[in-house]
Short mmCIF file of C-alpha atoms and ligand atoms in Angstrom, two decimals:
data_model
loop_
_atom_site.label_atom_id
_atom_site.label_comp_id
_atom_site.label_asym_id
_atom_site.label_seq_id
_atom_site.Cartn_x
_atom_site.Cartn_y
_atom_site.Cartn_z
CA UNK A 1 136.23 227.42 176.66
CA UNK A 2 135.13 225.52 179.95
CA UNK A 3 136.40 223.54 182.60
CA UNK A 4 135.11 219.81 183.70
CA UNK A 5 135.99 220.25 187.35
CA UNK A 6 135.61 217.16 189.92
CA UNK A 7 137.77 215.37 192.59
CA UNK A 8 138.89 211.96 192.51
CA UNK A 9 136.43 210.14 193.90
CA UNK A 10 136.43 206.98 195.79
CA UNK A 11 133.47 204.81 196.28
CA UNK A 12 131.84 201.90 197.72
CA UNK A 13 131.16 199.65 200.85
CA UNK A 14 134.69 200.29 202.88
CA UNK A 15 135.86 203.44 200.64
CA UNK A 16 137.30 204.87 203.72
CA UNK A 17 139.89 202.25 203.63
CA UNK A 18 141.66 204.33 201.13
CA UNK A 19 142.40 207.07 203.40
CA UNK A 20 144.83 204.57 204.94
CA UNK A 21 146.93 204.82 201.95
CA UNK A 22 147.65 208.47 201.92
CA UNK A 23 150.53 209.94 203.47
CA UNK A 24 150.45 211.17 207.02
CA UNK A 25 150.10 214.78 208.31
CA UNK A 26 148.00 217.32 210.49
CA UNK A 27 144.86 216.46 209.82
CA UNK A 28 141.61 218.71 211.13
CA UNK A 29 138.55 217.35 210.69
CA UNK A 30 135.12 218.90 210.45
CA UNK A 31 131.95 217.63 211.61
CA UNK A 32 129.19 218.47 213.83
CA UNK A 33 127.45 217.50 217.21
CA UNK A 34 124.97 215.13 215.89
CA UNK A 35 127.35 213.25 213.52
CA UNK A 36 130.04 213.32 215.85
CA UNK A 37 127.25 211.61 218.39
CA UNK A 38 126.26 209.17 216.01
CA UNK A 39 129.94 207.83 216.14
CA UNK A 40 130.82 208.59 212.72
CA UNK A 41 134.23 210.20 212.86
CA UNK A 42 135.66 207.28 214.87
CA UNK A 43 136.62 204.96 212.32
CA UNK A 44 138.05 208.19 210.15
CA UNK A 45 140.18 208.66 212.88
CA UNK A 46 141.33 205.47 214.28
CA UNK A 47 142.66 205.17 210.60
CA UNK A 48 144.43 208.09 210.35
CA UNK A 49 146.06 208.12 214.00
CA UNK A 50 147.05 204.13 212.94
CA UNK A 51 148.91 205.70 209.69
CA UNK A 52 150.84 208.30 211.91
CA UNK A 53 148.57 211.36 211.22
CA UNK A 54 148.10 214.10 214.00
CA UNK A 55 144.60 214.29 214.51
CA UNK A 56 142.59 217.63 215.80
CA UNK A 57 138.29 217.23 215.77
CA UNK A 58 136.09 220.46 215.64
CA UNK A 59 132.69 219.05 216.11
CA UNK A 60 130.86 222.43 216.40
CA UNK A 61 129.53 223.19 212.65
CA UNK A 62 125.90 224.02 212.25
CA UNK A 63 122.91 223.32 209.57
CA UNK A 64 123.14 226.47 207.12
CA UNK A 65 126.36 227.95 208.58
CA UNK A 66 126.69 231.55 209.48
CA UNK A 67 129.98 233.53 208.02
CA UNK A 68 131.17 233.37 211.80
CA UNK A 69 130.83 230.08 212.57
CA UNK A 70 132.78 229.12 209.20
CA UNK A 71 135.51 231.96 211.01
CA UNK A 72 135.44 230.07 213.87
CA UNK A 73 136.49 226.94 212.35
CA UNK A 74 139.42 228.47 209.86
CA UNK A 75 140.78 230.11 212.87
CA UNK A 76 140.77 226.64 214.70
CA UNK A 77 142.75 225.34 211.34
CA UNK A 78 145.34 228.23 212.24
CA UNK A 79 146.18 226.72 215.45
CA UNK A 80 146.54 223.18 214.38
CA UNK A 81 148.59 224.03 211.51
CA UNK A 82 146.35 221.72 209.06
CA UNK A 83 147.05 220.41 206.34
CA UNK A 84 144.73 218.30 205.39
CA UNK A 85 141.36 218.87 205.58
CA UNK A 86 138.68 216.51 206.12
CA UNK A 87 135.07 216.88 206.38
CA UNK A 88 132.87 214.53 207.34
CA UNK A 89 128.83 215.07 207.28
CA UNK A 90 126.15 216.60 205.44
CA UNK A 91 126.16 219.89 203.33
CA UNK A 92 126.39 222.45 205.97
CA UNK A 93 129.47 220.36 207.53
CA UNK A 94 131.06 219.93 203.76
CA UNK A 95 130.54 224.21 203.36
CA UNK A 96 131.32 224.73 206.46
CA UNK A 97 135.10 223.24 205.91
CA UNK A 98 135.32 224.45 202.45
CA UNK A 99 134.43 228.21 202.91
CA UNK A 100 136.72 227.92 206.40
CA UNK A 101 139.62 226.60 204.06
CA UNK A 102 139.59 229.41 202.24
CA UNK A 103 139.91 232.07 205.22
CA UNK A 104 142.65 229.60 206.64
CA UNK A 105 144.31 229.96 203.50
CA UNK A 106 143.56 233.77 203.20
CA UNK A 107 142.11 234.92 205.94
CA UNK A 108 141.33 238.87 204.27
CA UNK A 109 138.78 236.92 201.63
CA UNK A 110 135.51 238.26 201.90
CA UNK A 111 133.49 234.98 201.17
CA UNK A 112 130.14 236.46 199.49
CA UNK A 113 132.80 238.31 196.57
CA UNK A 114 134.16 234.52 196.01
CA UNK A 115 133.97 233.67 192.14
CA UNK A 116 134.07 231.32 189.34
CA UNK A 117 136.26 233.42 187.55
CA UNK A 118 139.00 235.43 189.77
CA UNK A 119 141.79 232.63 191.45
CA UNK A 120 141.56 232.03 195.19
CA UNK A 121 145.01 230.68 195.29
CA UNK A 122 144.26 227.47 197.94
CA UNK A 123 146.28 224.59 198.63
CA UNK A 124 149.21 226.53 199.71
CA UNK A 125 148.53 225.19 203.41
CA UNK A 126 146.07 222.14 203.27
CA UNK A 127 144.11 219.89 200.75
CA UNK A 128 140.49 219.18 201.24
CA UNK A 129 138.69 215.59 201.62
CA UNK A 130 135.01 215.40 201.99
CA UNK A 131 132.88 212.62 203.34
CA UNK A 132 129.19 213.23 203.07
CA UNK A 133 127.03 211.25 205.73
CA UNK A 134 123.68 212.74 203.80
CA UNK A 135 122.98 211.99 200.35
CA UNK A 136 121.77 214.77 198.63
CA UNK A 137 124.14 218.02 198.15
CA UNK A 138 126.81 216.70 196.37
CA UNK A 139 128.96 219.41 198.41
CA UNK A 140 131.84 216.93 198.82
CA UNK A 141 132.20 216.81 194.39
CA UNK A 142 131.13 220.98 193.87
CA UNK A 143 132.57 224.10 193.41
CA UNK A 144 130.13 225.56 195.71
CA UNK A 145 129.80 227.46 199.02
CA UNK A 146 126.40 227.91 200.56
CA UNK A 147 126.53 230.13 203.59
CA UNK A 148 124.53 232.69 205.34
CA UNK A 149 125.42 236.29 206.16
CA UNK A 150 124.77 236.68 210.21
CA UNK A 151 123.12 239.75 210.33
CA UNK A 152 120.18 239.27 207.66
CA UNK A 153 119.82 235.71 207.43
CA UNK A 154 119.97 235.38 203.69
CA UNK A 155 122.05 232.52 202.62
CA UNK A 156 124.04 233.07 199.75
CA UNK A 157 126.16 231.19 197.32
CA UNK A 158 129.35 231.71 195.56
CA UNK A 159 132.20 229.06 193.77
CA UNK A 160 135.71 228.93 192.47
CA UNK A 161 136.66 225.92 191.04
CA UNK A 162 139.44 225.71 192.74
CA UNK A 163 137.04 224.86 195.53
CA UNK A 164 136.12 221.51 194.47
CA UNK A 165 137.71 219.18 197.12
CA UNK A 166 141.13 216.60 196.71
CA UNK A 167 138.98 213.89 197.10
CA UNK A 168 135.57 212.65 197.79
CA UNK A 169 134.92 209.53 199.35
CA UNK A 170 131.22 208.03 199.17
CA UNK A 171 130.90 205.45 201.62
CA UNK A 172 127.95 204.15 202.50
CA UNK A 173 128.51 203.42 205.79
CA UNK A 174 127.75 206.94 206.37
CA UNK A 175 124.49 207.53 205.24
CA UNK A 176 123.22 204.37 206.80
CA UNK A 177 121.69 205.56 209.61
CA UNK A 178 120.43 208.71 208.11
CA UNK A 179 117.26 209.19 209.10
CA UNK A 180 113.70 208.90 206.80
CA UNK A 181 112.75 212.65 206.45
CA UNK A 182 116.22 213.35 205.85
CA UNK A 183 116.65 210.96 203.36
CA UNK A 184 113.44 212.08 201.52
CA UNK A 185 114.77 216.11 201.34
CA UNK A 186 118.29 215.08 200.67
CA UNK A 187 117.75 213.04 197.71
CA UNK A 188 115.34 216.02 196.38
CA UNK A 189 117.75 218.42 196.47
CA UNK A 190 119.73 215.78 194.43
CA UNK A 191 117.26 215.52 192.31
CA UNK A 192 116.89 219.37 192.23
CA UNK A 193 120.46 219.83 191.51
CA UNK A 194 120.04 217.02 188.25
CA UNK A 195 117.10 218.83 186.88
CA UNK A 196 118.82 222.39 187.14
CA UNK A 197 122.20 221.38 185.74
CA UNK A 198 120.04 220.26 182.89
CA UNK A 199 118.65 223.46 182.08
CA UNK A 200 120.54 225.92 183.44
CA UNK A 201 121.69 228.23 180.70
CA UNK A 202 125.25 226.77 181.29
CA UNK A 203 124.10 223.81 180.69
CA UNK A 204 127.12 221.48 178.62
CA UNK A 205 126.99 218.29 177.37
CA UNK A 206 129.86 216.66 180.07
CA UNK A 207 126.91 218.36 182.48
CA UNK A 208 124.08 216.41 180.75
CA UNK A 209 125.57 213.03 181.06
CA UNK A 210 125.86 213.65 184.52
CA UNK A 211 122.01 214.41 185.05
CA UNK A 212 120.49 211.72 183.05
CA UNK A 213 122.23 209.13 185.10
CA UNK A 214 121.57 211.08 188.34
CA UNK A 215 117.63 211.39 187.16
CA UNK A 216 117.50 207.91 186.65
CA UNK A 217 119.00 205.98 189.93
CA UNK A 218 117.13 209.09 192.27
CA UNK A 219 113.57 207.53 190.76
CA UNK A 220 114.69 204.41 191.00
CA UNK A 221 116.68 204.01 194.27
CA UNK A 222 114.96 207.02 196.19
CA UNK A 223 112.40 205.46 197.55
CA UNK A 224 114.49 202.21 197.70
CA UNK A 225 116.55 203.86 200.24
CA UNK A 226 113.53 205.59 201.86
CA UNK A 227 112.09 202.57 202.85
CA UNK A 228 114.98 199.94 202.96
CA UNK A 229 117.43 201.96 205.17
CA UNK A 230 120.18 199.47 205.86
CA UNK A 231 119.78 198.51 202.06
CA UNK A 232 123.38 199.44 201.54
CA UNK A 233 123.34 199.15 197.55
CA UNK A 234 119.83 201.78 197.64
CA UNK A 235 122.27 203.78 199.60
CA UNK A 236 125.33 203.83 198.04
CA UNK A 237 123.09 204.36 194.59
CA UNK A 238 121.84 207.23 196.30
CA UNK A 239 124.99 208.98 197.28
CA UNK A 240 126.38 208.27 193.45
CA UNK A 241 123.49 210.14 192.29
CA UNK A 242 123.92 212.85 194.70
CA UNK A 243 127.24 213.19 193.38
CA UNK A 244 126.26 213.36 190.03
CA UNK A 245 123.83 215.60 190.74
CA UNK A 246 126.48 218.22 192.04
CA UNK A 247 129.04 217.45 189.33
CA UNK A 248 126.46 218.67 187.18
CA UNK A 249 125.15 221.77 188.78
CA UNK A 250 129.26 222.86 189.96
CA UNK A 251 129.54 222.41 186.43
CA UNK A 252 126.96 223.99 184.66
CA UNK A 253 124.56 226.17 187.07
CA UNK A 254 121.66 226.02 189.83
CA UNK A 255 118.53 228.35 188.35
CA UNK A 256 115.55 229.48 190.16
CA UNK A 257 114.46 226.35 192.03
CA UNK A 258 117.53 227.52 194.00
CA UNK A 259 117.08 230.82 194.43
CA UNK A 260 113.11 229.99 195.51
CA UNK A 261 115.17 227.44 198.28
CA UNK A 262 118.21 229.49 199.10
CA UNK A 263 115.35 232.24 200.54
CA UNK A 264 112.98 229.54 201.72
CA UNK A 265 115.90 228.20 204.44
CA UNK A 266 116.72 232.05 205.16
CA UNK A 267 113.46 233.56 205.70
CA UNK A 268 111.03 230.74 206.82
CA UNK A 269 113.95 228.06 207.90
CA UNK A 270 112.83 224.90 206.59
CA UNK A 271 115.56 222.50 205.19
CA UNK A 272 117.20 223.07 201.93
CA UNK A 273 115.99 219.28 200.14
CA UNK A 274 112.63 220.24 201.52
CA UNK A 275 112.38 223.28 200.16
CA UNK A 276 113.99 222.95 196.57
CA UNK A 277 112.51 219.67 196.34
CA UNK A 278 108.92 221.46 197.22
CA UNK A 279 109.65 224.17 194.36
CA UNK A 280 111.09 222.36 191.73
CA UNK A 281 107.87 220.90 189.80
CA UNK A 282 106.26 224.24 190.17
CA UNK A 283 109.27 225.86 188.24
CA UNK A 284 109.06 223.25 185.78
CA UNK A 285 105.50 224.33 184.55
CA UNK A 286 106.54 228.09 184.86
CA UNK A 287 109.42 227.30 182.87
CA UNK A 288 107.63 225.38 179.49
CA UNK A 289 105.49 228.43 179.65
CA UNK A 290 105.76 229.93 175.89
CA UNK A 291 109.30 228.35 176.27
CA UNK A 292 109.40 225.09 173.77
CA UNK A 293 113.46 224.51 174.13
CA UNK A 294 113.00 224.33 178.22
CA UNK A 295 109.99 221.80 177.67
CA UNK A 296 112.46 219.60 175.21
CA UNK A 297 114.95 219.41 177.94
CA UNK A 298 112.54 218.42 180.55
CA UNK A 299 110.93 215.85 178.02
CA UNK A 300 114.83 214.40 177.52
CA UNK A 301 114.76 214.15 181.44
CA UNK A 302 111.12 212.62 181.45
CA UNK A 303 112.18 209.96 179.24
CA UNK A 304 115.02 208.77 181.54
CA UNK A 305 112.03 207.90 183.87
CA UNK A 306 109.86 205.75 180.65
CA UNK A 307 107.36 209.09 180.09
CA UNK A 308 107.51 208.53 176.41
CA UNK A 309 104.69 211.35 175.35
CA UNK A 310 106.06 212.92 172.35
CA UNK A 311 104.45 216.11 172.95
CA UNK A 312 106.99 218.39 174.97
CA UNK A 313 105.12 220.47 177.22
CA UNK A 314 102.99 217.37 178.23
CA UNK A 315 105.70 215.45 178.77
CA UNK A 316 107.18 218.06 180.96
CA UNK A 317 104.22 218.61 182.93
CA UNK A 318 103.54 214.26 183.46
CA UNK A 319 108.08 215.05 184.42
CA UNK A 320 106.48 217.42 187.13
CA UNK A 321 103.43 215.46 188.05
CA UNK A 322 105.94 212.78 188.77
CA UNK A 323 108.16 214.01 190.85
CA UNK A 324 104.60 215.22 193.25
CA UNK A 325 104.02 211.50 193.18
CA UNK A 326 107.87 210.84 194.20
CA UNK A 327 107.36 213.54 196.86
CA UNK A 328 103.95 211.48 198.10
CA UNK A 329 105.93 208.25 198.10
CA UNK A 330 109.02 209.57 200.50
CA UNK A 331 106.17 211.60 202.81
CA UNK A 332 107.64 215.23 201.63
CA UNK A 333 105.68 218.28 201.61
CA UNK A 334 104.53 219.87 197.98
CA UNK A 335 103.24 223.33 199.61
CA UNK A 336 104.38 225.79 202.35
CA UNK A 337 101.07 224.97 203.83
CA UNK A 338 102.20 221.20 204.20
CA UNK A 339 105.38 221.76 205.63
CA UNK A 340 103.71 223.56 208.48
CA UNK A 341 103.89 227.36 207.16
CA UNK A 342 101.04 229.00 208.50
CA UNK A 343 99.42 231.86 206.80
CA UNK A 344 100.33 234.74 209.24
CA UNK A 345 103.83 233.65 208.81
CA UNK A 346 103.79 233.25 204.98
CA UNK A 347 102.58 236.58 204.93
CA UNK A 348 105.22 238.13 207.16
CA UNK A 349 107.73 236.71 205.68
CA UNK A 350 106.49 237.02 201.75
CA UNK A 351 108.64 240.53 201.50
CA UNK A 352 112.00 239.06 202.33
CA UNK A 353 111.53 235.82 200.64
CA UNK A 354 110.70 238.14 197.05
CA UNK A 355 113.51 240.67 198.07
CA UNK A 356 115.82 237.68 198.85
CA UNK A 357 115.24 235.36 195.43
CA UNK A 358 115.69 238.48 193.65
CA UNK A 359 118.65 239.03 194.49
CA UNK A 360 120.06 235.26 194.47
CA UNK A 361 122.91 234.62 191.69
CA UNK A 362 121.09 231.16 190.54
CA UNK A 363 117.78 233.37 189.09
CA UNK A 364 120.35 235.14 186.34
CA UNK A 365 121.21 231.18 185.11
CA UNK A 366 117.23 230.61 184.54
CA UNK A 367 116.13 229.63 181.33
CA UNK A 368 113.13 232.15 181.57
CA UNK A 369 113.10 235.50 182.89
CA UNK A 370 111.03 235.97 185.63
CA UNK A 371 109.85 239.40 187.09
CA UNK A 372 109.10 240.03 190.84
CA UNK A 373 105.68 240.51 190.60
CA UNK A 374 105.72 236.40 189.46
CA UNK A 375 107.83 235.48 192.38
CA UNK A 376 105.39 236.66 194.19
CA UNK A 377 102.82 235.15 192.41
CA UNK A 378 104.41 232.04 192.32
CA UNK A 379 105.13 232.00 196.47
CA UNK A 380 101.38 232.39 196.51
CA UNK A 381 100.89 229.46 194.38
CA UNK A 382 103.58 227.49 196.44
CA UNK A 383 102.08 228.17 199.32
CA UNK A 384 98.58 227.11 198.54
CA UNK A 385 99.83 224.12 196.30
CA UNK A 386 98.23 225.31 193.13
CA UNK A 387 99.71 223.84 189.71
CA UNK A 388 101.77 226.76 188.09
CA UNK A 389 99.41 228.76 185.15
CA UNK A 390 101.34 231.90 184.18
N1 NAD B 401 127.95 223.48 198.41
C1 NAD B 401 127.07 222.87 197.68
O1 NAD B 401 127.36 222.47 196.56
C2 NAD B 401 125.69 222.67 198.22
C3 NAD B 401 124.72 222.06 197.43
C4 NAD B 401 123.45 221.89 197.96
C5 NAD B 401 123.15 222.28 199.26
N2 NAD B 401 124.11 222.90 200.00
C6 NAD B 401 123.85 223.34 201.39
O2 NAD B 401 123.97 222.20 202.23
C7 NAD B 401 123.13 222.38 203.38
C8 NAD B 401 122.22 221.18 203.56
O3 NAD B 401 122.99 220.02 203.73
P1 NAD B 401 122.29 218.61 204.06
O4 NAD B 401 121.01 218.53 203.34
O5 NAD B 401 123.28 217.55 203.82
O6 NAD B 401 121.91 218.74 205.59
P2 NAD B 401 122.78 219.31 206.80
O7 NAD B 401 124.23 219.12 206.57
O8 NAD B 401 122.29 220.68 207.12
O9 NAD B 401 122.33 218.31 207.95
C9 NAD B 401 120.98 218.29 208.41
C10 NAD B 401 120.95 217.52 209.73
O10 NAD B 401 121.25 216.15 209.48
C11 NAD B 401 122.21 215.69 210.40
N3 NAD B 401 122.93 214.55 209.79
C12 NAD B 401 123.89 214.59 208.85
N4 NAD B 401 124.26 213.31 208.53
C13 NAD B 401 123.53 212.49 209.30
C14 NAD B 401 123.45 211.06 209.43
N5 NAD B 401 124.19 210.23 208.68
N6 NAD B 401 122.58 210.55 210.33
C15 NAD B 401 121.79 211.37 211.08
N7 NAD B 401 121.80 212.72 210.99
C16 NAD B 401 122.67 213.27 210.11
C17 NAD B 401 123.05 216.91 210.69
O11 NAD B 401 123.75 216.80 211.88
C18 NAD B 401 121.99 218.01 210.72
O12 NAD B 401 121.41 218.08 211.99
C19 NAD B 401 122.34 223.64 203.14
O13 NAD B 401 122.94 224.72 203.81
C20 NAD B 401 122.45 223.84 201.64
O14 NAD B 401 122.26 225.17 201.27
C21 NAD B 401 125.36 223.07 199.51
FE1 FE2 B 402 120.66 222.21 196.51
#
């Protein structure tokens, strides 16, 4: 038995319109510097203040957010007495709200023992809304946390489904005036998140339905929205498929590509779409290795995008190829090396980015097993941009 878990979610041009409808209350919203800069959070909150809501900002989240910074925020919740929660911004401002919801709500939770399968009794205080302003985690429709421990760095994840928000409203409004390299990684980790809820070993078929679409509209509106930026129908396509990417990942599982990206961001601190994006075609060819019902799935995917070879692994590997070619159309790196790793770095880092993806939850949900002496080979090949053999 399994659970289809999403929000109700509200989209298109003037989606924030709905908020107006809901009853009023203390409402705390989330964001950070940059989109509270950019003048995002203004509309959200002449609407609420014209319905009667109470209205408290805390602009001070952070990309990847620390365990202490998401403390900071749930204690700011205690004051206000929220409750409603609203988050408005990219993944790290989305996580940041969730995870701080659940130490406003119970404030003894340790957030890395978080899981699918013990209840986290929330909503007893606030609900959660989430408006993403990036399109690419799907944060604002997942069961998923993404934080990172203070002291080591490592970012890890955990879920409850009770952690999928109220509501999410895509708007695109929001994403706008994201910027080009932004909108390249985000919609790769979209992508990323499509791919691996297709092939996770949790994989279900409410999950599937979900990725195909998602597979399709990032390939076809990706680099729409790359190069049209006010093109608001390329953007709201994009943050649809970003959605449907998470539904389908909260839903079924992330794999490997994640736990390559989860230490990627930790030890060597480039951004999460970059990075997943970077390592997903390489774990596509380590996958089909020897492994003919992982090469069907990617073939399904491949067809989504017209690669109609009817031999599996070289479908998957012309699925792989293609998403390089995506990556050379939206100006993303496909190696370390391109994204501006040096060598000496790579190399002083290689230890904690093996001992790190070994120990993230996403490599148990792989569809092959993979040892560490292959992570390491296969950081070696990332870094150098060599097509995977092994
Ligand atoms: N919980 C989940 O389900 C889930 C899924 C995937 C990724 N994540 C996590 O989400 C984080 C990444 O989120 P992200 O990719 O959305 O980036 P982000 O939230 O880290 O934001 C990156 C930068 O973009 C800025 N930004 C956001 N919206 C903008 C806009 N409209 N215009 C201009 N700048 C804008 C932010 O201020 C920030 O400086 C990572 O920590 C990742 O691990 C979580
Ligand atoms: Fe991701």
């Amino acid at each position: 038995m399994w659970w289809f878990i999403s929000p109700k979610i509200i989209f298109g041009e003037d989606a924030i319109e709905e908020l107006g409808e809901f009853s009023s209350g203390n409402a705390f919203i989330v964001t950070d510097p940059v989109v509270y800069k950019l003048g995002l959070t203004e509309k959200l909150t002449q609407l609420l203040t014209a319905r009667g809501w109470s209205v408290a900002l805390w602009d001070c989240a952070e990309p990847d957010p620390t365990v202490s910074i998401v403390k900071q925020a749930a204690s700011a919740m205690d004051t206000f007495c929220a409750d409603m929660i609203i988050a408005i911004g990219g993944g790290s401002v989305m996580d940041t709200a969730k995870a701080a919801w659940i130490l406003y709500e119970h404030p003894d939770i340790d957030l890395e023992a978080v899981n699918p399968l013990e209840p986290l009794h929330l909503r007893q205080k606030a609900r959660m809304i989430c408006i993403p302003t990036t399109a690419g985690t799907g944060s604002e429709a997942t069961r998923a946390i993404v934080i990172r421990d203070d002291e080591t760095g490592r970012k890890f994840s955990t879920s409850n489904g009770e952690l999928a928000p109220d509501y999410a409203i895509l708007d695109p409004q929001f994403v706008k005036g994201l910027p080009k390299d932004l909108t390249a990684y985000t919609g790769l980790d979209a992508l990323s998140h499509a791919v691996e809820g297709y092939t996770s070993l949790w994989k279900n078929d409410f999950s599937d339905g979900c990725s195909l679409k998602a597979v399709r509209l990032i390939f076809e509106w990706l680099p729409h929205s790359y190069n049209n930026p006010d093109d608001l129908e390329a953007r709201e396509k994009m943050l649809i498929a970003a959605n449907l990417g998470g539904l389908s990942f909260s839903n079924s599982q992330v794999a490997l590509v994640h736990s390559f990206g989860h230490s990627i961001g930790s030890v060597l601190k480039l951004h999460h779409g970059m990075s997943v994006g970077m390592v997903l075609p390489y774990v596509i060819e380590f996958n089909i290795k020897g492994n003919e019902d992982s090469a069907k799935l990617y073939q399904e995917l491949a067809q989504q995008i017209g690669i109609s070879e009817s031999d599996s692994t070289k479908a998957s590997i012309e699925f792989a190829n293609r998403i390089r070619a995506l990556q050379d159309k939206i100006h993303a790196p496909k190696s370390l090396k391109a994204a501006g790793i040096s060598k000496k770095d790579f190399e002083n880092g290689l230890d904690e980015l093996i001992e790190f993806t070994m120990m993230d939850a996403s490599i148990t949900m792989n569809a092959r097993d993979i040892s560490q002496e292959e992570v390491k080979k296969l950081y070696t090949y990332l870094f150098e941009g060599k097509s995977v053999d092994f």
